[in-house]
Coordinates of C-alpha atoms and ligand atoms in Angstrom, one line a residue:
X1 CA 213.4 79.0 132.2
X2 CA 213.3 82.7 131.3
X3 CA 213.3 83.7 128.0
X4 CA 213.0 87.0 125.6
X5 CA 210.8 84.8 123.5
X6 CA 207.9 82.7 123.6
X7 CA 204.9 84.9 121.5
X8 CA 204.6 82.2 118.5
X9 CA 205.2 78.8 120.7
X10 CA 202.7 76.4 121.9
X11 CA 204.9 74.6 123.9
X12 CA 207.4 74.7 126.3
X13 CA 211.1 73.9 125.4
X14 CA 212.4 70.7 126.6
X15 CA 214.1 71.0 129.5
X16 CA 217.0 69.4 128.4
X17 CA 217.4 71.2 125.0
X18 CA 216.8 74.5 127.1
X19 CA 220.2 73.8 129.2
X20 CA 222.0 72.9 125.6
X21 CA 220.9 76.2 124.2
X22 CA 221.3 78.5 127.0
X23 CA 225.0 80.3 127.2
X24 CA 224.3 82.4 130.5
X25 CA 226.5 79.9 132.5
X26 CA 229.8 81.6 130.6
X27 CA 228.7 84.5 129.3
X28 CA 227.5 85.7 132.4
X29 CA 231.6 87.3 132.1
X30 CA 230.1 90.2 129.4
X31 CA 227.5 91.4 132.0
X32 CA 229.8 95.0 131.4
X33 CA 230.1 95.0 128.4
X34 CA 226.5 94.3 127.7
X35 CA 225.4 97.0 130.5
X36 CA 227.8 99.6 129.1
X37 CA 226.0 98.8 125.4
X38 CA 222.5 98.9 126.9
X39 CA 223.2 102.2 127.9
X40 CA 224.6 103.7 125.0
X41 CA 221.4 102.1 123.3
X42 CA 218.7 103.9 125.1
X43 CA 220.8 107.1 125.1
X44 CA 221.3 107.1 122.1
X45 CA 217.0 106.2 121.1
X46 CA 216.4 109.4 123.4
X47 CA 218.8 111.7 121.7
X48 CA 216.9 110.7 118.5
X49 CA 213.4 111.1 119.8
X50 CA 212.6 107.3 119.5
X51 CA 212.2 107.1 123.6
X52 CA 211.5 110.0 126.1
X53 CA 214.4 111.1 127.9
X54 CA 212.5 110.1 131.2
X55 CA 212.4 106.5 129.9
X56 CA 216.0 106.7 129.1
X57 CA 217.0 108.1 132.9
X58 CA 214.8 105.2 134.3
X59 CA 216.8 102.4 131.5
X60 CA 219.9 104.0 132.5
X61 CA 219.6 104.4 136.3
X62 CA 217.9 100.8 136.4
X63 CA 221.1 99.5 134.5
X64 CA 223.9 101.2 136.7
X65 CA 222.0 99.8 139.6
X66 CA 222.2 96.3 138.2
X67 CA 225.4 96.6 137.2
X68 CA 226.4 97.7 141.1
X69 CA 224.2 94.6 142.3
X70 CA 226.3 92.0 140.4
X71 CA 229.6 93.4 141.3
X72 CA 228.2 93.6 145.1
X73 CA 227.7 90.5 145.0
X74 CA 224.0 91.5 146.2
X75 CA 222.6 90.8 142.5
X76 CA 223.0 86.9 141.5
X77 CA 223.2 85.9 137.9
X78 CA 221.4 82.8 138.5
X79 CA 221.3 80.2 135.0
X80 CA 217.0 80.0 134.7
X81 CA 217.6 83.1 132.2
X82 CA 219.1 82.1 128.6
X83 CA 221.6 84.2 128.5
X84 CA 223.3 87.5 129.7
X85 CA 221.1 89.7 127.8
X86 CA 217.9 88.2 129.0
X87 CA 218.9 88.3 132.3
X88 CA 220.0 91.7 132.3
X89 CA 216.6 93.2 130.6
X90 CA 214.1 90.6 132.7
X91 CA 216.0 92.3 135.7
X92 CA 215.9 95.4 134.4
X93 CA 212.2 95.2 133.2
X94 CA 211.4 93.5 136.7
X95 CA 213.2 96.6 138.7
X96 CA 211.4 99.5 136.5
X97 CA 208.8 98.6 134.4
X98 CA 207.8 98.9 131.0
X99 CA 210.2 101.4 129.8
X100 CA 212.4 98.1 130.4
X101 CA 210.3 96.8 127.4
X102 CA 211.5 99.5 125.2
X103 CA 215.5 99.1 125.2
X104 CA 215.8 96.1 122.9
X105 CA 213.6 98.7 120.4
X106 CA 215.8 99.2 117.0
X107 CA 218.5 95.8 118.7
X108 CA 218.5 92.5 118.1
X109 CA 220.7 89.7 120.2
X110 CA 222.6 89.3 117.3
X111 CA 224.3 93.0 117.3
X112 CA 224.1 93.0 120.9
X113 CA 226.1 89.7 121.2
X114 CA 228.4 90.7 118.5
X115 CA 229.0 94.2 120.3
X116 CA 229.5 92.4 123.9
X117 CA 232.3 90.2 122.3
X118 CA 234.0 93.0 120.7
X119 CA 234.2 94.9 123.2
X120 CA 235.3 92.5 125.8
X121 CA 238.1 91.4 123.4
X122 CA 239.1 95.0 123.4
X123 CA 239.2 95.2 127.1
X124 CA 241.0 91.4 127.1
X125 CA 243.8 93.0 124.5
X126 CA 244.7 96.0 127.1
X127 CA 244.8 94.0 130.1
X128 CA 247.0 91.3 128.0
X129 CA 249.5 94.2 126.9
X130 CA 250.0 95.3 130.4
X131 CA 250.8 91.6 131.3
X132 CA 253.3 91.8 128.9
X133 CA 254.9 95.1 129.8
X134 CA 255.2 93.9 133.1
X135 CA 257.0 90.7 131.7
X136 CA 259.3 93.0 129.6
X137 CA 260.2 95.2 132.4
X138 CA 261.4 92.0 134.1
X139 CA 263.2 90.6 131.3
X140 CA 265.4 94.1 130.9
X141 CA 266.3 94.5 134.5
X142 CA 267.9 91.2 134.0
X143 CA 269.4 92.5 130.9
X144 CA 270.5 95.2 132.4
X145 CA 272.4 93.3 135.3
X146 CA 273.7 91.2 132.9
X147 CA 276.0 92.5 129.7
X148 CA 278.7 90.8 130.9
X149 CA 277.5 87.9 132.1
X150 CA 278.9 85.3 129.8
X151 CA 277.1 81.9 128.4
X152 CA 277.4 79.3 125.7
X153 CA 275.1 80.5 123.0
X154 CA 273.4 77.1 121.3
X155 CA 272.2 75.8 117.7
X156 CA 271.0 72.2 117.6
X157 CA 271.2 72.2 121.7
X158 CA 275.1 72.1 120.7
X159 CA 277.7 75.0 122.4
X160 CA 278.3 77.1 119.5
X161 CA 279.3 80.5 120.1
X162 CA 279.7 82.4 123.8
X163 CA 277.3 85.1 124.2
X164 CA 275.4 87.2 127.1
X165 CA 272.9 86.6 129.6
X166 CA 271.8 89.7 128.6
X167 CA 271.9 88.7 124.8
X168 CA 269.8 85.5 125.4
X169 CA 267.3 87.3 127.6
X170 CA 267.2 90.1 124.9
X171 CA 266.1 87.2 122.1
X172 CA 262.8 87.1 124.1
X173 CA 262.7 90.7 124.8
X174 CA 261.8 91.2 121.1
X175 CA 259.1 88.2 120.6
X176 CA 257.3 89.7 123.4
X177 CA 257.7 93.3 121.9
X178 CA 256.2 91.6 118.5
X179 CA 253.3 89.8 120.2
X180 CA 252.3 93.5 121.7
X181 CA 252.8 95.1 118.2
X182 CA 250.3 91.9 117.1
X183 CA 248.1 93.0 119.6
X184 CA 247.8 96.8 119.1
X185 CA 247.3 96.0 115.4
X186 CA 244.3 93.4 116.2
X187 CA 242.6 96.0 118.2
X188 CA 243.2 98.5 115.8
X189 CA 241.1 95.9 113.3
X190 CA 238.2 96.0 115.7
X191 CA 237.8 99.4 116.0
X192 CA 234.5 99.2 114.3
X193 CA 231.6 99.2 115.9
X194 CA 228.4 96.7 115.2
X195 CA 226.0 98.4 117.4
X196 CA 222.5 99.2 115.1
X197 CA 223.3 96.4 112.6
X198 CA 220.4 94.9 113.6
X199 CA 219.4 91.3 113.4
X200 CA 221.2 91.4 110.2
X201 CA 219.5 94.3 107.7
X202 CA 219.8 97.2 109.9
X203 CA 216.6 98.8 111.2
X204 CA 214.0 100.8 110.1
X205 CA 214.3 103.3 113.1
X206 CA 216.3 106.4 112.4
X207 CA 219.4 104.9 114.8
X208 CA 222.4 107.1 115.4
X209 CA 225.4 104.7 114.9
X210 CA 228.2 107.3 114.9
X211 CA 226.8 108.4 118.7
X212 CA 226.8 104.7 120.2
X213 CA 230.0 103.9 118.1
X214 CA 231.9 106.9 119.7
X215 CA 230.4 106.4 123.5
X216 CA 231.5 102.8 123.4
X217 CA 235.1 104.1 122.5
X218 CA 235.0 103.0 118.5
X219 CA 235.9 105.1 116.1
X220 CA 232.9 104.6 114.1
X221 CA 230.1 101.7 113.3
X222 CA 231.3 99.1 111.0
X223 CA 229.6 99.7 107.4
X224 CA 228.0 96.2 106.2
X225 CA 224.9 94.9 109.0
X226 CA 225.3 91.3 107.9
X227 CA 229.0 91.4 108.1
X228 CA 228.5 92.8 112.0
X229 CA 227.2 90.3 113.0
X230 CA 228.5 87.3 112.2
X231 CA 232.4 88.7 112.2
X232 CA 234.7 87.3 114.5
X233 CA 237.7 87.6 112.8
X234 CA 238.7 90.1 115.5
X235 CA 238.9 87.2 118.1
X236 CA 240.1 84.8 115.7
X237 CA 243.2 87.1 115.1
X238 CA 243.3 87.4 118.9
X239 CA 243.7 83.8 119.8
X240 CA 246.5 83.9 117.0
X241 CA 248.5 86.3 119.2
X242 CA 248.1 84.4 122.4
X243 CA 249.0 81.3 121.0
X244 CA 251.9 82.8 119.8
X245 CA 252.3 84.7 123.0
X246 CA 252.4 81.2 124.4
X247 CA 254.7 79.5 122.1
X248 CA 257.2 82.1 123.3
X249 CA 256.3 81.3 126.8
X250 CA 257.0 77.7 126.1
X251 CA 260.0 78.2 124.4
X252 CA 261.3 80.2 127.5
X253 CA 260.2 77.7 129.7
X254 CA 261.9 74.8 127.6
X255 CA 264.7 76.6 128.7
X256 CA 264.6 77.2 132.0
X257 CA 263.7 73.7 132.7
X258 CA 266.9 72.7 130.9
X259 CA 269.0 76.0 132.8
X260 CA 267.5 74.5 136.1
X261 CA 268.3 71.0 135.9
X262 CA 271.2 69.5 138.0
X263 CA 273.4 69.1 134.4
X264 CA 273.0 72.9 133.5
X265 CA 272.6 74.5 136.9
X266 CA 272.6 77.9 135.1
X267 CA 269.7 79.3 137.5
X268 CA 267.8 78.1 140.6
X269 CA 263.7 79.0 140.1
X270 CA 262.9 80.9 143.9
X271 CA 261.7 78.0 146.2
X272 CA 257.9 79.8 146.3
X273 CA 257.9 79.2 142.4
X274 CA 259.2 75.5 142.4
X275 CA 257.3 72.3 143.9
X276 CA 258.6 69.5 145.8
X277 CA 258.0 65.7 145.1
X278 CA 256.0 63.7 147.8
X279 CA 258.7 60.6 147.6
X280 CA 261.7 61.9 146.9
X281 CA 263.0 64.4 149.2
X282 CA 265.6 66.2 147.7
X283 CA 263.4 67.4 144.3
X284 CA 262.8 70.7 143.6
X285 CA 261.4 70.4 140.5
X286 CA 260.0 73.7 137.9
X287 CA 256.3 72.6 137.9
X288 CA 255.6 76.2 137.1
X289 CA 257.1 76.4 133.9
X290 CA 256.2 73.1 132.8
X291 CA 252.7 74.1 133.6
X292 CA 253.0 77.1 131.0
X293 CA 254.2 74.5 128.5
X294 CA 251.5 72.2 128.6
X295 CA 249.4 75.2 129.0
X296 CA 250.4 76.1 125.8
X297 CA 248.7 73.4 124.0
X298 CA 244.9 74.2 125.0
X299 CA 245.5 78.2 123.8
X300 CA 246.2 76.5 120.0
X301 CA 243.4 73.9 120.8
X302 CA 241.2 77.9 120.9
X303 CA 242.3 79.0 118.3
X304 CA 242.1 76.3 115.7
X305 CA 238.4 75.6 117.4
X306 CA 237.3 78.9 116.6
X307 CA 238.7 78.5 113.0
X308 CA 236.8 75.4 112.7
X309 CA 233.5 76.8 113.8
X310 CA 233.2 79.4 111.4
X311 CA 234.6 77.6 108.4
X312 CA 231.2 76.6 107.6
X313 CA 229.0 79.6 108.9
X314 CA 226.6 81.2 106.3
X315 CA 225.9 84.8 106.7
X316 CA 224.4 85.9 108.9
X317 CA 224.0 84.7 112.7
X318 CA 224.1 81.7 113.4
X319 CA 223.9 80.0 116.4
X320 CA 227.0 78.0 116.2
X321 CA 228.9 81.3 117.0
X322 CA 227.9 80.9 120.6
X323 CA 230.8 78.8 120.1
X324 CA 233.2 81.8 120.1
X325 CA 233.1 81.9 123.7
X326 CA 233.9 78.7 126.2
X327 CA 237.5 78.3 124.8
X328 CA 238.2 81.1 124.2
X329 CA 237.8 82.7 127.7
X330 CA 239.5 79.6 129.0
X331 CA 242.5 80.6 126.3
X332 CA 242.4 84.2 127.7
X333 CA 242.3 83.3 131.1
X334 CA 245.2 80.8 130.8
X335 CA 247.5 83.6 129.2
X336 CA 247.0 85.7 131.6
X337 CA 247.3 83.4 134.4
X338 CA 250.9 81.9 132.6
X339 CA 252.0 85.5 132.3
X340 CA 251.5 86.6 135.6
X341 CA 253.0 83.3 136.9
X342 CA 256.2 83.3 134.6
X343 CA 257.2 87.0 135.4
X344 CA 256.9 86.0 139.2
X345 CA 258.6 83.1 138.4
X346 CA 261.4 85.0 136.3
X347 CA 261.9 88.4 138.5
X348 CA 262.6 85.8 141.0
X349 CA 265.2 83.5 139.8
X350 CA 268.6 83.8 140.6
X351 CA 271.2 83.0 137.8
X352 CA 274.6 81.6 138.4
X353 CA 277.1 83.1 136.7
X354 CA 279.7 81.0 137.1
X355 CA 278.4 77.8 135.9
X356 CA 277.4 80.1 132.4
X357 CA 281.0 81.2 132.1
X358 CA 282.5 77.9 133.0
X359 CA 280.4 76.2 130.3
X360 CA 281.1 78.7 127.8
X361 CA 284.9 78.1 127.9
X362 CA 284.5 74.5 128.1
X363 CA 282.1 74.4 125.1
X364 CA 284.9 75.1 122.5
X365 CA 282.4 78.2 122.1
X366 CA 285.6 80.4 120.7
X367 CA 286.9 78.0 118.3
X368 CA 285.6 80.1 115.5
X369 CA 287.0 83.0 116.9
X370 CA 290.0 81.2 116.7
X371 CA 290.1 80.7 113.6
X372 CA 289.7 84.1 112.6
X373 CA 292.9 84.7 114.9
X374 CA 294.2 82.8 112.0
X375 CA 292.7 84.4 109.5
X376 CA 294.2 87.6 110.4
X377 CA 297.6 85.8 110.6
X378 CA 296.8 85.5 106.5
X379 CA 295.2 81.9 106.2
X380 CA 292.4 81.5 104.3
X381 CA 289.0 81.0 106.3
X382 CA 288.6 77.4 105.0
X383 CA 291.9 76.3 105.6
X384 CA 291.7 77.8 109.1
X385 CA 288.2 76.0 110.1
X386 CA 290.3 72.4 109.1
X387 CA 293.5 73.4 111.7
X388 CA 290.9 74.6 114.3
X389 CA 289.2 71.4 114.0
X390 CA 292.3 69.1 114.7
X391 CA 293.3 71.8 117.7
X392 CA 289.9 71.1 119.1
X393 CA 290.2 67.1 118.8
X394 CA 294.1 67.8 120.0
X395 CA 292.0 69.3 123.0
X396 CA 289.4 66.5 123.7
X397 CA 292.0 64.2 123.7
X398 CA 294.5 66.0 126.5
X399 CA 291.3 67.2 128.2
X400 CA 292.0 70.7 128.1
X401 CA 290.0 73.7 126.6
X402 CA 291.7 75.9 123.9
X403 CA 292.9 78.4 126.5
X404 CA 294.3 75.7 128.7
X405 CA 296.5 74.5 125.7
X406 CA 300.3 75.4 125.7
X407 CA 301.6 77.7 122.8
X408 CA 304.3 74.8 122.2
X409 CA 301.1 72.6 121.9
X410 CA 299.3 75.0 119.9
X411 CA 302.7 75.6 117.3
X412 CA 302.5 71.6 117.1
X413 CA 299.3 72.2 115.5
X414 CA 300.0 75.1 113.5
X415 CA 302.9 77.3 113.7
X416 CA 301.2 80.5 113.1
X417 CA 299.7 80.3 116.9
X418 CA 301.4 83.2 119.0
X419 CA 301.6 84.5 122.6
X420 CA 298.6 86.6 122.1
X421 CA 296.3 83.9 120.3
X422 CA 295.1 83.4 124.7
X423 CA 293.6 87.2 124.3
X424 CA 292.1 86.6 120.9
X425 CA 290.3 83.4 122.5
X426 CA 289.3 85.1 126.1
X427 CA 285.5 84.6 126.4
X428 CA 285.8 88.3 126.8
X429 CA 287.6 89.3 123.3
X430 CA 285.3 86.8 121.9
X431 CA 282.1 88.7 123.3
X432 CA 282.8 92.4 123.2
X433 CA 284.7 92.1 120.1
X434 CA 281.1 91.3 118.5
X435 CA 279.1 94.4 117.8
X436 CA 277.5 94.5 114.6
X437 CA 274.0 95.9 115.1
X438 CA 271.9 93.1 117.3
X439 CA 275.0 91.2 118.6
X440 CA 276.4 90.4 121.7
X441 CA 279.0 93.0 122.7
X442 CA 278.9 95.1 125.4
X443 CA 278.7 98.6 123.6
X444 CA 276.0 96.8 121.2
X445 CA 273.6 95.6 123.9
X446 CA 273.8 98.7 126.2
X447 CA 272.5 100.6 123.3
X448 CA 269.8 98.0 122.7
X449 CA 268.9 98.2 126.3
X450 CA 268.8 102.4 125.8
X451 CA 266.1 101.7 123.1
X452 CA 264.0 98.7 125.5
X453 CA 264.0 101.5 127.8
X454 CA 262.4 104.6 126.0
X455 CA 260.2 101.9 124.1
X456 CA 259.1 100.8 127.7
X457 CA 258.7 104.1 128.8
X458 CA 255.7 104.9 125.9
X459 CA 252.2 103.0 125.8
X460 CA 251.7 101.4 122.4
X461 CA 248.1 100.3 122.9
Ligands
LIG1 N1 223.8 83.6 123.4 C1 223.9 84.0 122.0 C2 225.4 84.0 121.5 O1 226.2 83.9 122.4 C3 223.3 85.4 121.9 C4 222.8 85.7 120.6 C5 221.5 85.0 120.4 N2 220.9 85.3 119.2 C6 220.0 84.5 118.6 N3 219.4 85.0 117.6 N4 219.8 83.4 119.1 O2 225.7 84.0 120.4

């Protein structure tokens, strides 16, 4: 048991209550964040005279070498310290002495923590942006091979209207686009630095917040010392973009299970991203996006845990927010993990075009565009929709799609029908003929795609 405190104890702590305090077994995953802060610290207590600048080359050097220890693997965080700060200035302290003692001077664990999570979180919001630019990229190459790829487009899991691959794959184009404008926003909300709040009322040492703000990559320290501390509205607002992140994911992946079963068929997910079933030999089943589903459900399970811890925080610290941490690296780390594995699992699945089409004109999917053939004939919309709906029970009853109908057949129904009603109801009229802004037509989406590809083409975060 190694601890930063002890002076006013008589006792030991229980061994028991030790292990249910300490947090080093997870947050041994800041040791970076807490190094780079260190050394901002003691740079930053030379530059204002409070150590000697010798005592800040041995902090710093002792720090850098610790730092290269732990990610040599040479250097084991081992759980007898409390936590990652401990451990890092007991090693520190052990390696060079007592200008070791002096870092924590003008710091508390409280800013330190606060800082370490902030800036991790800041780190976590990058590396989940790339993940999603990499998913984007995937999903517009597949746009792009795709704007004439036809498909029954769905409301209430019903064929309703025939659209694109590219159209559909577009739809999730954009959520993902918003969850990386939600991120850039939430780290442009922690852009405030709680470095030199103190244990909660600042300090009495003549710190320079605006130098360790700016080294640490803020763009200055936050303004209220209690508020520091015991903010983590930044990683609240976090796990509200990955669970939305994932709710997308899940969505998608509803999908593909449905587009991969034998009754769709519309893709096949690549044999190295589908698993097999131990009894029954001829499965191939989409474990991987089911996985991302389920998945989906401990990332919300974060984010309303977080919410419920602090509901009932006081200012300022307090140690239920070493609660902030468990889930929510277990959230990250599953978002990640799900995005990496779905654009694999996407770049890699092979679409059949046929089966799309082929559904789309059996779906009735251009009976509304048949009644607009009517429409322009002179027949009022309403009356239109009612002949349309006995030509398509006409059709389930002979079996046939629209298309496959006779124009005698058609003229039974309603007289107005012509020779060219078959061009007004080719899956082909019906798509291309749609291009108001965001719709399906070709001329439409390639323009969409030209804006996907300069938007892809700039970093946001
Ligand atoms: N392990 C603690 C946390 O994660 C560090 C801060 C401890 N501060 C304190 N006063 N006990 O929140």
């Amino acid at each position: 048991m190694a601890q930063l405190w002890g002076g006013r104890f008589t006792k030991e702590t229980d061994k028991d209550v030790y292990l249910f305090n300490a947090s080093i077994g997870f947050d041994k995953r800041l040791y970076a964040e807490d190094i780079a802060g260190s050394i901002a610290h003691a740079s930053m207590l030379a530059a204002q005279g409070i150590i000697s600048a010798g005592e800040k080359d041995s902090i710093v050097n002792g720090l850098e070498k610790i730092k290269e220890g732990i990610e040599s693997g040479e250097l084991k965080i081992t759980e007898e310290y409390e936590d990652i700060h401990s451990f890092v200035e007991a090693k520190l302290t052990e390696m060079i002495g007592d200008p070791g003692k002096k870092l924590h001077t003008g710091r508390s664990r409280n800013d330190q923590v606060a800082l370490d999570m902030k800036l991790y979180i800041r780190r976590e919001i990058r590396e989940t942006d790339e993940l999603l630019k990499d998913m984007l990229k995937a999903l517009l190459s597949i746009m792009e091979d795709n704007t004439g790829t036809y498909m029954p487009g769905f409301t209430h899991m019903q064929k309703a209207q025939p659209v694109t691959l590219a159209h559909h794959i577009g739809a999730y184009f954009e959520m993902f686009k918003r969850d990386r404008e939600r991120l850039s926003s939430v780290l442009e909300r922690s852009s405030t630095c709680p470095l030199g709040a103190g244990a909660l009322a600042g300090t009495t040492y003549p710190l320079d917040r605006e130098m360790t703000a700016k080294a640490l990559g803020f763009n200055g320290p936050t303004l209220n010392s209690m508020d520091s501390v015991s903010d983590r509205d930044y990683l609240v607002e976090y796990l509200d973009a990955l669970a939305l992140i994932m709710m997308h994911l899940s969505r998608f992946s509803e999908e593909i299970i449905c587009w991969n079963s034998n009754e769709y068929h519309f893709v096949e997910i690549d044999d190295a991203y589908s698993t097999g079933s131990s009894i029954m030999p001829q499965k191939k089943n989409p474990d991987i996006a089911e996985l991302v589903r389920g998945k989906t459900g401990r990332v919300y399970g974060a984010l309303f845990s977080m919410l419920t811890v602090l509901k009932g925080i006081p200012l300022a610290y307090n140690k239920d927010m070493q609660e902030d941490k468990e889930m929510s690296f277990d959230a990250i780390d599953t978002v990640k993990e799900c995005l990496v594995m779905f654009t694999g699992m996407i770049s890699t699945m092979r679409f059949n075009k046929e089966a799309m089409e082929l559904s789309a004109k059996k779906g009735f999917t251009n009976a509304t565009d048949a009644a607009d053939y009517l429409v322009k004939k002179g027949m009022p919309f309403r009356d239109a929709h009612s002949v349309i709906g006995r030509l398509v029970l006409a059709c389930i009853e002979k079996g046939k799609s629209i298309d496959e109908m006779d124009l005698s057949e058609l003229k039974e129904i309603c007289p107005e029908f012509d020779e060219d009603i078959y061009e007004a109801v080719s899956m082909e009229t019906c798509v291309e003929r749609r291009l108001t802004a965001g719709a399906p037509g070709r001329q439409e989406m390639e323009k969409v795609i030209n804006i996907y590809r300069g938007y892809l083409a700039r970093d946001i975060i």
